[in-house]
Short mmCIF file of C-alpha atoms and ligand atoms in Angstrom, two decimals:
data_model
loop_
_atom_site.label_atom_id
_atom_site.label_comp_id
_atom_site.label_asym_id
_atom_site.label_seq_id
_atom_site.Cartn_x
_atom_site.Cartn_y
_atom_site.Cartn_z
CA UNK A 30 66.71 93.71 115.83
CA UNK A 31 70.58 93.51 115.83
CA UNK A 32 71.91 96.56 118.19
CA UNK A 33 73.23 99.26 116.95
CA UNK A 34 75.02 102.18 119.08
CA UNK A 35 74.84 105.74 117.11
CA UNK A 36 75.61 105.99 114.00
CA UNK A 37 76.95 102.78 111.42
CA UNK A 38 79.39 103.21 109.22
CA UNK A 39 80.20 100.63 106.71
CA UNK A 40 82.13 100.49 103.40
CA UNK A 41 80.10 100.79 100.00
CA UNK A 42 80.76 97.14 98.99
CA UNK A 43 79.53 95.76 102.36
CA UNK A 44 75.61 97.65 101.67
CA UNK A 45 74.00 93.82 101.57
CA UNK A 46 76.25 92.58 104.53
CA UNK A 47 75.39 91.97 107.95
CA UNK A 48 76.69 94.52 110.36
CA UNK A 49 77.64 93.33 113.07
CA UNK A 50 79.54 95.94 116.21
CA UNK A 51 82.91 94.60 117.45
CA UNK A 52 83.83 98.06 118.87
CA UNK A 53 82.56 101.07 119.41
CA UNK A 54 83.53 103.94 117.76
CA UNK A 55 87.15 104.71 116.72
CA UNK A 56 90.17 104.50 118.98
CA UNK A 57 91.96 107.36 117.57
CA UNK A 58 89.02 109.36 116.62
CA UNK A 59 91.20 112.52 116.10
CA UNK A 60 91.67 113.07 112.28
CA UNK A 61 90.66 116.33 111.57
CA UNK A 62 88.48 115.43 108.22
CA UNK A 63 86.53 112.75 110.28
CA UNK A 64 83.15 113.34 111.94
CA UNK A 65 82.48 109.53 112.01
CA UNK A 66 82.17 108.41 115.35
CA UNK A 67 82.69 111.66 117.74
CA UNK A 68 79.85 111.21 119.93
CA UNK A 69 81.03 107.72 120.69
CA UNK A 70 83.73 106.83 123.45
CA UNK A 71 85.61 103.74 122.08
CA UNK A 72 85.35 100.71 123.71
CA UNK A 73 85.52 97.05 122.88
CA UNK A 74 81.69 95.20 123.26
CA UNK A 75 81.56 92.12 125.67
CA UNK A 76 82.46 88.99 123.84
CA UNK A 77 78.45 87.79 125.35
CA UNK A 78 76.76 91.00 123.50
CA UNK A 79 78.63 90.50 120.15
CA UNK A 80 77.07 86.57 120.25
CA UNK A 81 73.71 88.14 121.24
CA UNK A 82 73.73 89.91 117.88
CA UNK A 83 74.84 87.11 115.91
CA UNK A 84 72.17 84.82 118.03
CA UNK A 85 69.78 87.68 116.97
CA UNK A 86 70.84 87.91 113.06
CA UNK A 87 70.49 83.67 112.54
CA UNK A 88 66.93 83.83 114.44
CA UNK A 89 65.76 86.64 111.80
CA UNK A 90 67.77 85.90 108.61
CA UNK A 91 67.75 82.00 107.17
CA UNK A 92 70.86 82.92 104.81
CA UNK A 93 73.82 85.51 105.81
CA UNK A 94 76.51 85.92 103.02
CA UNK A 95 78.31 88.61 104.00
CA UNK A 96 79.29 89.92 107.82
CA UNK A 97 80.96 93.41 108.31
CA UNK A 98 82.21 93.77 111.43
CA UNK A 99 82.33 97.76 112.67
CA UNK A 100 83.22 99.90 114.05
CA UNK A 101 86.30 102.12 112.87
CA UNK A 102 88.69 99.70 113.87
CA UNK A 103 87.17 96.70 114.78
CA UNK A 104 90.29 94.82 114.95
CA UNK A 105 91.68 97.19 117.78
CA UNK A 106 90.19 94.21 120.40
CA UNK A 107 93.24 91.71 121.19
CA UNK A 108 93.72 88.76 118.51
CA UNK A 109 91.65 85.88 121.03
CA UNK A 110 88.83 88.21 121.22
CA UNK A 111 87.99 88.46 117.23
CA UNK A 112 89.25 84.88 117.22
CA UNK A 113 86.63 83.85 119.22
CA UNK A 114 84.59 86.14 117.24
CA UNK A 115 85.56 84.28 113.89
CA UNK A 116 85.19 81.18 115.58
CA UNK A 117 81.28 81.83 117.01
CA UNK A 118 80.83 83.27 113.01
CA UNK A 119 81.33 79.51 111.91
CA UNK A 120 79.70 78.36 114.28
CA UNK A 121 76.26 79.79 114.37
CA UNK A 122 76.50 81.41 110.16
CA UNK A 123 78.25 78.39 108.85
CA UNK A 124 77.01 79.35 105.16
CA UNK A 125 78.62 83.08 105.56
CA UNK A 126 81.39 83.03 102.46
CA UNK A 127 82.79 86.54 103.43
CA UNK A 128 83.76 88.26 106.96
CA UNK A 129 85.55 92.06 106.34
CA UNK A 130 86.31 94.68 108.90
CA UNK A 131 87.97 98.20 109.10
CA UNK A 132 91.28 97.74 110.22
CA UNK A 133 93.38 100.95 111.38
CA UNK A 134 97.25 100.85 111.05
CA UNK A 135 97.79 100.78 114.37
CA UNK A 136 95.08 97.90 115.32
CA UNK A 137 97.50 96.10 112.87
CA UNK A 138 100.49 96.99 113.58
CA UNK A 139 99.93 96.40 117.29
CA UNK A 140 99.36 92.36 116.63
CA UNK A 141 101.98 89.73 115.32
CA UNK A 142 102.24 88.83 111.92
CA UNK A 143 100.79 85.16 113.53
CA UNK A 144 97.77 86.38 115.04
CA UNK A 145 96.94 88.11 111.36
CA UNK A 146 97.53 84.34 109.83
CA UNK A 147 95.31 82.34 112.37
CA UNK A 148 92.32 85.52 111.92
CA UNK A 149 92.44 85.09 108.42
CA UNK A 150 92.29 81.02 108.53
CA UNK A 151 89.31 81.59 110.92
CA UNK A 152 87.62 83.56 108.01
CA UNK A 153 88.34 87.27 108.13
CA UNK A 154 88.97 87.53 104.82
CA UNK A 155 89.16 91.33 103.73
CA UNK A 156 90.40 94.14 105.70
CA UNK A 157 89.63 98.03 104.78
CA UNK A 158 92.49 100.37 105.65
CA UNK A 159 92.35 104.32 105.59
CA UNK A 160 95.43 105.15 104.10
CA UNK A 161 94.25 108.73 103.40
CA UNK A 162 97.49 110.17 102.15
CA UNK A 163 100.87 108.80 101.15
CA UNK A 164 102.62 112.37 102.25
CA UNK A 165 103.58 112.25 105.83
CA UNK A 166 102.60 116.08 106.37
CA UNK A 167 99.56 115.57 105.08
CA UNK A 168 98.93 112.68 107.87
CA UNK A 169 100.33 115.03 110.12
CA UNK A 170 98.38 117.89 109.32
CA UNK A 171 95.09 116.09 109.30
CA UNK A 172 96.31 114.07 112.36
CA UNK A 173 96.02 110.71 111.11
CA UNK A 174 98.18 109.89 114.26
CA UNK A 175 100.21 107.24 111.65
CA UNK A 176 103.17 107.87 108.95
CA UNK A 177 103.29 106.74 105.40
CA UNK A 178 105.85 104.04 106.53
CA UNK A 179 103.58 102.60 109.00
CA UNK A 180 100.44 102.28 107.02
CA UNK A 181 102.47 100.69 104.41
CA UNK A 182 103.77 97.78 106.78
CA UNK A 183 100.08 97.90 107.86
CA UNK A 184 98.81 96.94 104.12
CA UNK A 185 101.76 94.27 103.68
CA UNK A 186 101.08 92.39 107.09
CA UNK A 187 97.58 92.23 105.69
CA UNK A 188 98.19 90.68 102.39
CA UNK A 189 100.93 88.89 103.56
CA UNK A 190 98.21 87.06 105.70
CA UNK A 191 96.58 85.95 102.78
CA UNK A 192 93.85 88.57 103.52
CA UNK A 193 92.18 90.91 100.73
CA UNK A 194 93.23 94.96 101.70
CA UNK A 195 90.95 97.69 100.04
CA UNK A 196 92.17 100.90 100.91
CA UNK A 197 91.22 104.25 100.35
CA UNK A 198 92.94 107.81 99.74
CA UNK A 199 91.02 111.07 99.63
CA UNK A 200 91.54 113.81 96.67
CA UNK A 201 92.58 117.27 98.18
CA UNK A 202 93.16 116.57 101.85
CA UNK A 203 96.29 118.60 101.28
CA UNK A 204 94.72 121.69 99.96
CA UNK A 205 96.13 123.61 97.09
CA UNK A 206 99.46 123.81 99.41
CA UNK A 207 100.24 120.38 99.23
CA UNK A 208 98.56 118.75 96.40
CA UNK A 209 101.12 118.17 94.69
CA UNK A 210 103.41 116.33 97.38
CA UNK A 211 100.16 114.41 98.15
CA UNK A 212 99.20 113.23 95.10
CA UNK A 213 102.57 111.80 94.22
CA UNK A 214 103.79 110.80 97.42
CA UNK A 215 99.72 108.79 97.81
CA UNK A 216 100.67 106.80 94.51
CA UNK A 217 104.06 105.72 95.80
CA UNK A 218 102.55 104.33 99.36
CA UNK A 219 99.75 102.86 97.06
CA UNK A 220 102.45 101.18 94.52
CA UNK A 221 104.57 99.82 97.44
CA UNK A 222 101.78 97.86 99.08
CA UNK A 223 99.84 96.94 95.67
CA UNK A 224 96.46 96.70 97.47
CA UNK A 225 93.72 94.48 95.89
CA UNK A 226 91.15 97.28 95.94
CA UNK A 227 91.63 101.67 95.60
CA UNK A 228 89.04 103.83 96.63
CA UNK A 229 89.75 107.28 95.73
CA UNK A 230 87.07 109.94 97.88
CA UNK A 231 87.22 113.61 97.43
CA UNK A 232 87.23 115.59 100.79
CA UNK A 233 83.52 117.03 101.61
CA UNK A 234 82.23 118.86 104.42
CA UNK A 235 78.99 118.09 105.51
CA UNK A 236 79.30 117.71 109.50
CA UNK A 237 81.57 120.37 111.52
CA UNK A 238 85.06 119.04 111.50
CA UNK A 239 88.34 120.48 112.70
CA UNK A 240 89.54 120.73 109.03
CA UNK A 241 86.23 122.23 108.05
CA UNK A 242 86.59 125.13 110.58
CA UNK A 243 89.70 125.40 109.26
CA UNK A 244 88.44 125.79 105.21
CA UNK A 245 85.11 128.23 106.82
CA UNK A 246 87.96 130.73 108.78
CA UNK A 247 90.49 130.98 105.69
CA UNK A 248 92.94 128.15 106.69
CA UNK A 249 92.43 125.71 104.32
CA UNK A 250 91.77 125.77 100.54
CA UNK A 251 89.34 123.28 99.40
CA UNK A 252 90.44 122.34 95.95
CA UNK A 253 87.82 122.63 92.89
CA UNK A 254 86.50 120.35 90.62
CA UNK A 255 89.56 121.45 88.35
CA UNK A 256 92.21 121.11 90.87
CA UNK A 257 90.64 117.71 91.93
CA UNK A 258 90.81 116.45 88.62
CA UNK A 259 94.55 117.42 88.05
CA UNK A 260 95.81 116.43 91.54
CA UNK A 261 94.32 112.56 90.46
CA UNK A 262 95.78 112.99 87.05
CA UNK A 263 99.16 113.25 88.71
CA UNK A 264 98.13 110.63 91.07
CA UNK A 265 97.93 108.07 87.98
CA UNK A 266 100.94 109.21 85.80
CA UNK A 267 102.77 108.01 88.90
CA UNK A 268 100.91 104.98 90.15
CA UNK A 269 102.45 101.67 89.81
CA UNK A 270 99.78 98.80 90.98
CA UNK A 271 99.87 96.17 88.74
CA UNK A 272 96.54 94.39 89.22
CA UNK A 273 94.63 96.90 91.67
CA UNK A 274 91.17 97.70 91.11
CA UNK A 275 90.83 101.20 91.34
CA UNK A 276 87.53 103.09 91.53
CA UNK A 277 86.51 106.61 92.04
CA UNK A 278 83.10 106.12 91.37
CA UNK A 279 81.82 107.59 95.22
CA UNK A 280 79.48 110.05 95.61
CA UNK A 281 81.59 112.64 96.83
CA UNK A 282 83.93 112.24 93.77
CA UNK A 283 83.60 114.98 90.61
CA UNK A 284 84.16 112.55 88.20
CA UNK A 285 83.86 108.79 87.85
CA UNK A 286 86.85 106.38 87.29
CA UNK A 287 87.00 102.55 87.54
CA UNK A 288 89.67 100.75 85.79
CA UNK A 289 92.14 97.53 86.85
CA UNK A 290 95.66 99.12 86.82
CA UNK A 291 97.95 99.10 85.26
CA UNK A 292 95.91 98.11 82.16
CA UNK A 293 93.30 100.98 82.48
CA UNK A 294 95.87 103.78 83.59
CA UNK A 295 95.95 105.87 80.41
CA UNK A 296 92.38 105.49 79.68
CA UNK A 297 91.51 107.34 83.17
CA UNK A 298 94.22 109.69 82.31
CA UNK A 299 92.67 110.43 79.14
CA UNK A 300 88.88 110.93 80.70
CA UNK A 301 91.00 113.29 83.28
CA UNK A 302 91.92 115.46 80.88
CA UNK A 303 88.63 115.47 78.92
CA UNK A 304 87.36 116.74 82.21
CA UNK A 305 90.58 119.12 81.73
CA UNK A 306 89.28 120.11 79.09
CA UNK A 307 85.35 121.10 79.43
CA UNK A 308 84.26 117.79 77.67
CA UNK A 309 83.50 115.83 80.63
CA UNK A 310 80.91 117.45 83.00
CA UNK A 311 81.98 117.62 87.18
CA UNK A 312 78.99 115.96 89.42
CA UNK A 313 77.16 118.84 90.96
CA UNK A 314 77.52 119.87 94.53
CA UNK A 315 74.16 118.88 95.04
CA UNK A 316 74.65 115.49 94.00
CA UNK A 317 78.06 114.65 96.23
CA UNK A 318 77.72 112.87 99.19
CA UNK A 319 79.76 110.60 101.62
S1 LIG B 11 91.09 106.66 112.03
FE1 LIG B 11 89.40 106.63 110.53
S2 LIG B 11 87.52 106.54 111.74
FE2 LIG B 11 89.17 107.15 113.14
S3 LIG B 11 89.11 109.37 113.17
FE3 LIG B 11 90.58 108.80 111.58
S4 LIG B 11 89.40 108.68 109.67
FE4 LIG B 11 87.92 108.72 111.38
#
């Protein structure tokens, strides 16, 4: 069996990959919505356990496609360390086609625009980014701990690598106070770094959070189906991503989307408003998840 500390988090798309621990846990680990990795203390695995697990995987699976590598921010470990990673990956999985990872802004941000290049040529080929929200006091609010500006030059290093970036932004982190500011201000970080892939989440509590304390004592309005589906409308009328794929098609979200902007823009706008309008049905509590 591969080892796994605590809890594994992984990205929808990666649900057939192998998963594969880098790091534990989350460096920053501090955003107020996020009940991810809290029990963990972050820490970069030994470069001799990480090959253990991938010694592990090729003795127990004869073909590995896909490799996620986890946890939060995976590429928080110094650019020789994943190289080397990369590098084993070819070595002992030669027939794996895709390697992805979470990538915070600041495990990005923190490496040259080089070391990006030479991971990418080694195979990473995808990196997920948490943009969250596109309204700085949103990020500060929820203590994302990065601004607007910096996840943006984040997302460009990325593609500018060569490397796939799927991001995602969550509906209502800004309450009813700032919904407004964050849905517009989201689409303009989203339409400056044009990112292959948009995931748009709704915010649910189901584990005790800072934020959720917050929402349980009076602090913090969580937005309704109704106010979700307006705050995204506005999110569309004022994206600009020529080519993204966007999908709100999680669990967690009160009604489905999926389109290829810009081409499929109005159409989501127009299933918005039937929502607007009573025609479209909201998922049911019971049937939202993470
Ligand atoms: S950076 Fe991501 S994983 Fe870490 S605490 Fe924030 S949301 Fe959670």
């Amino acid at each position: 069996m591969v080892y796994y500390e605590g809890r594994v988090f992984r990205p929808p798309s990666e649900a057939y990959s192998l998963i594969v621990q880098v790091t534990i846990g989350c460096s920053h680990n501090k955003c107020t919505f996020c009940d991810m990795y809290k029990e963990k203390r972050f820490r970069v695995r030994p470069i001799e356990e990480v090959k253990a697990d991938f010694d592990e995987a090729r003795r127990m699976y004869k073909q590995i496609d896909r490799i996620f590598l986890a946890d939060g921010d995976a590429l928080m470990c110094r650019p020789e360390h994943m190289a080397e990673i990369l590098r084993y990956i070819r070595e002992v999985i030669p027939e794996c086609e895709r390697v992805t990872s979470y990538g915070s802004p600041a495990s990005i941000l923190c490496k040259k625009q080089e070391d990006l290049d030479e991971l990418h040529r080694l195979g990473l080929e995808m990196i997920y980014l948490g943009v969250e929200s596109g309204s700085d006091e949103v990020l500060r609010r929820v203590n994302k701990g990065e601004t607007a500006d910096e996840i943006v030059r984040a997302g460009l290093m990325v593609k500018e690598a060569g490397m796939k970036l799927s991001v995602t932004a969550i509906a209502g982190l800004g309450g009813d106070e700032l919904s407004e500011e964050h849905a517009v201000k989201t689409a303009e970080v989203l339409s400056r770094m044009k990112p292959h892939y948009i995931g748009l989440l709704t915010l649910l509590f189901e584990q005790e959070t800072p934020l959720m304390r917050d929402w349980q004592e009076g602090r913090f309005h969580l937005l309704s189906p109704m106010e979700i589906a307006a705050e995204t409308l506005t999110l569309l009328e004022h994206i600009d991503c020529e080519g993204s794929v966007f999908r709100a098609n999680h669990a967690s979200n009160y009604v489905n989307l999926a389109g290829t902007l810009n081409r499929d823009r109005e159409a989501m706008i127009a299933r918005l408003r039937q929502a607007l309008d009573g025609k479209i049905k909201f998922r049911s509590e019971a049937f939202r998840a993470r």
